[in-house]
mmCIF file with all atom_site columns, C-alpha atoms in Angstrom:
data_model
loop_
_atom_site.group_PDB
_atom_site.id
_atom_site.type_symbol
_atom_site.label_atom_id
_atom_site.label_alt_id
_atom_site.label_comp_id
_atom_site.label_asym_id
_atom_site.label_entity_id
_atom_site.label_seq_id
_atom_site.pdbx_PDB_ins_code
_atom_site.Cartn_x
_atom_site.Cartn_y
_atom_site.Cartn_z
_atom_site.occupancy
_atom_site.B_iso_or_equiv
_atom_site.pdbx_formal_charge
_atom_site.auth_seq_id
_atom_site.auth_comp_id
_atom_site.auth_asym_id
_atom_site.auth_atom_id
_atom_site.pdbx_PDB_model_num
ATOM 1  C CA . MET S 1 1  ? -140.247 -70.629 46.907 1.00 50.00 ? 430 MET S CA 1
ATOM 2  C CA . THR S 1 2  ? -139.477 -72.246 50.510 1.00 58.00 ? 431 THR S CA 1
ATOM 3  C CA . ALA S 1 3  ? -136.592 -74.871 51.283 1.00 58.00 ? 432 ALA S CA 1
ATOM 4  C CA . LEU S 1 4  ? -138.229 -78.660 51.037 1.00 64.00 ? 433 LEU S CA 1
ATOM 5  C CA . PRO S 1 5  ? -138.477 -80.596 54.803 1.00 79.00 ? 434 PRO S CA 1
ATOM 6  C CA . ILE S 1 6  ? -135.750 -83.032 53.615 1.00 87.00 ? 435 ILE S CA 1
ATOM 7  C CA . LYS S 1 7  ? -132.665 -82.286 53.882 1.00 92.00 ? 436 LYS S CA 1
ATOM 8  C CA . ASN S 1 8  ? -129.261 -84.305 52.576 1.00 96.00 ? 437 ASN S CA 1
ATOM 9  C CA . LYS S 1 9  ? -125.431 -85.627 52.780 1.00 97.00 ? 438 LYS S CA 1
ATOM 10 C CA . ILE S 1 10 ? -125.160 -86.812 49.782 1.00 98.00 ? 439 ILE S CA 1
ATOM 11 C CA . ARG S 1 11 ? -121.995 -84.431 48.709 1.00 97.00 ? 440 ARG S CA 1
ATOM 12 C CA . ARG S 1 12 ? -120.306 -85.426 51.933 1.00 97.00 ? 441 ARG S CA 1
ATOM 13 C CA . LEU S 1 13 ? -120.906 -88.792 50.739 1.00 98.00 ? 442 LEU S CA 1
ATOM 14 C CA . ARG S 1 14 ? -119.531 -88.491 47.070 1.00 97.00 ? 443 ARG S CA 1
ATOM 15 C CA . PHE S 1 15 ? -116.610 -87.030 48.474 1.00 97.00 ? 444 PHE S CA 1
ATOM 16 C CA . ASN S 1 16 ? -115.970 -89.427 51.113 1.00 96.00 ? 445 ASN S CA 1
ATOM 17 C CA . ASN S 1 17 ? -115.501 -92.009 48.742 1.00 95.00 ? 446 ASN S CA 1
ATOM 18 C CA . GLY S 1 18 ? -112.685 -91.170 46.056 1.00 96.00 ? 447 GLY S CA 1
ATOM 19 C CA . GLU S 1 19 ? -114.186 -87.622 45.345 1.00 96.00 ? 448 GLU S CA 1
ATOM 20 C CA . MET S 1 20 ? -117.154 -89.543 43.155 1.00 97.00 ? 449 MET S CA 1
ATOM 21 C CA . THR S 1 21 ? -118.885 -87.086 40.697 1.00 98.00 ? 450 THR S CA 1
ATOM 22 C CA . GLN S 1 22 ? -122.709 -85.919 40.312 1.00 98.00 ? 451 GLN S CA 1
ATOM 23 C CA . GLN S 1 23 ? -122.038 -88.598 36.859 1.00 98.00 ? 452 GLN S CA 1
ATOM 24 C CA . ALA S 1 24 ? -120.980 -91.415 38.383 1.00 98.00 ? 453 ALA S CA 1
ATOM 25 C CA . LEU S 1 25 ? -123.383 -92.122 41.154 1.00 98.00 ? 454 LEU S CA 1
ATOM 26 C CA . ALA S 1 26 ? -126.364 -91.513 38.619 1.00 98.00 ? 455 ALA S CA 1
ATOM 27 C CA . LYS S 1 27 ? -125.217 -94.069 35.906 1.00 98.00 ? 456 LYS S CA 1
ATOM 28 C CA . ARG S 1 28 ? -125.245 -96.023 39.268 1.00 98.00 ? 457 ARG S CA 1
ATOM 29 C CA . ILE S 1 29 ? -128.448 -95.045 39.628 1.00 98.00 ? 458 ILE S CA 1
ATOM 30 C CA . GLY S 1 30 ? -130.044 -94.867 37.669 1.00 98.00 ? 459 GLY S CA 1
ATOM 31 C CA . VAL S 1 31 ? -130.916 -91.121 36.328 1.00 98.00 ? 460 VAL S CA 1
ATOM 32 C CA . SER S 1 32 ? -129.457 -87.930 34.936 1.00 98.00 ? 461 SER S CA 1
ATOM 33 C CA . ARG S 1 33 ? -126.822 -86.048 36.801 1.00 98.00 ? 462 ARG S CA 1
ATOM 34 C CA . GLN S 1 34 ? -129.148 -83.128 36.573 1.00 98.00 ? 463 GLN S CA 1
ATOM 35 C CA . THR S 1 35 ? -131.273 -85.294 38.927 1.00 98.00 ? 464 THR S CA 1
ATOM 36 C CA . VAL S 1 36 ? -128.564 -85.894 41.432 1.00 98.00 ? 465 VAL S CA 1
ATOM 37 C CA . LEU S 1 37 ? -127.114 -81.989 41.176 1.00 97.00 ? 466 LEU S CA 1
ATOM 38 C CA . ALA S 1 38 ? -131.254 -81.254 42.245 1.00 96.00 ? 467 ALA S CA 1
ATOM 39 C CA . ILE S 1 39 ? -131.474 -84.069 44.873 1.00 96.00 ? 468 ILE S CA 1
ATOM 40 C CA . GLU S 1 40 ? -128.423 -82.331 46.648 1.00 96.00 ? 469 GLU S CA 1
ATOM 41 C CA . ALA S 1 41 ? -129.618 -78.518 46.220 1.00 93.00 ? 470 ALA S CA 1
ATOM 42 C CA . ALA S 1 42 ? -132.439 -79.852 48.256 1.00 89.00 ? 471 ALA S CA 1
ATOM 43 C CA . LYS S 1 43 ? -134.647 -78.171 45.076 1.00 91.00 ? 472 LYS S CA 1
ATOM 44 C CA . TYR S 1 44 ? -136.461 -82.776 44.149 1.00 91.00 ? 473 TYR S CA 1
ATOM 45 C CA . SER S 1 45 ? -136.841 -85.558 46.635 1.00 91.00 ? 474 SER S CA 1
ATOM 46 C CA . PRO S 1 46 ? -136.860 -88.195 45.309 1.00 94.00 ? 475 PRO S CA 1
ATOM 47 C CA . SER S 1 47 ? -138.888 -91.354 45.109 1.00 95.00 ? 476 SER S CA 1
ATOM 48 C CA . LEU S 1 48 ? -138.433 -93.818 48.380 1.00 96.00 ? 477 LEU S CA 1
ATOM 49 C CA . GLU S 1 49 ? -136.787 -96.547 45.686 1.00 97.00 ? 478 GLU S CA 1
ATOM 50 C CA . LEU S 1 50 ? -134.314 -94.036 44.279 1.00 98.00 ? 479 LEU S CA 1
ATOM 51 C CA . ALA S 1 51 ? -133.922 -93.017 48.226 1.00 97.00 ? 480 ALA S CA 1
ATOM 52 C CA . PHE S 1 52 ? -132.808 -96.065 49.231 1.00 98.00 ? 481 PHE S CA 1
ATOM 53 C CA . LYS S 1 53 ? -130.819 -96.967 45.864 1.00 98.00 ? 482 LYS S CA 1
ATOM 54 C CA . ILE S 1 54 ? -128.616 -94.331 46.553 1.00 98.00 ? 483 ILE S CA 1
ATOM 55 C CA . SER S 1 55 ? -127.936 -94.925 50.575 1.00 98.00 ? 484 SER S CA 1
ATOM 56 C CA . ALA S 1 56 ? -126.711 -98.528 48.893 1.00 98.00 ? 485 ALA S CA 1
ATOM 57 C CA . VAL S 1 57 ? -124.342 -97.597 46.683 1.00 98.00 ? 486 VAL S CA 1
ATOM 58 C CA . PHE S 1 58 ? -123.377 -95.809 50.112 1.00 98.00 ? 487 PHE S CA 1
ATOM 59 C CA . GLU S 1 59 ? -123.129 -98.577 51.842 1.00 97.00 ? 488 GLU S CA 1
ATOM 60 C CA . VAL S 1 60 ? -125.180 -96.724 54.554 1.00 98.00 ? 489 VAL S CA 1
ATOM 61 C CA . ALA S 1 61 ? -128.535 -96.026 55.983 1.00 98.00 ? 490 ALA S CA 1
ATOM 62 C CA . LEU S 1 62 ? -130.834 -93.953 54.761 1.00 97.00 ? 491 LEU S CA 1
ATOM 63 C CA . GLU S 1 63 ? -131.205 -91.990 57.295 1.00 96.00 ? 492 GLU S CA 1
ATOM 64 C CA . GLU S 1 64 ? -127.936 -91.312 57.179 1.00 97.00 ? 493 GLU S CA 1
ATOM 65 C CA . VAL S 1 65 ? -128.689 -89.672 53.447 1.00 97.00 ? 494 VAL S CA 1
ATOM 66 C CA . PHE S 1 66 ? -131.601 -88.311 54.171 1.00 96.00 ? 495 PHE S CA 1
ATOM 67 C CA . GLN S 1 67 ? -132.935 -86.119 57.284 1.00 93.00 ? 496 GLN S CA 1
ATOM 68 C CA . TYR S 1 68 ? -136.642 -85.160 57.286 1.00 87.00 ? 497 TYR S CA 1
ATOM 69 C CA . THR S 1 69 ? -136.850 -81.760 59.415 1.00 79.00 ? 498 THR S CA 1
ATOM 70 C CA . VAL S 1 70 ? -140.399 -80.171 60.579 1.00 76.00 ? 499 VAL S CA 1
ATOM 71 C CA . ASN S 1 71 ? -141.069 -76.925 60.384 1.00 66.00 ? 500 ASN S CA 1
ATOM 72 C CA . LYS S 1 72 ? -142.986 -75.555 63.367 1.00 59.00 ? 501 LYS S CA 1
#
């Protein structure tokens, strides 16, 4: 299976925010811990709404959380 072209810095952001757990982030954005795990592992691309919720939790721009890479 090929990797999704969307990478993220969620794990680092969680660590830099008091070592926030996946469960704590999941609760704040209204999804399961497994969803957070899948997004962090780049196995699942979040909806635009969910991506904005994640960036709002960390109080950073969307581009600081998610990066789109183009494979040429």
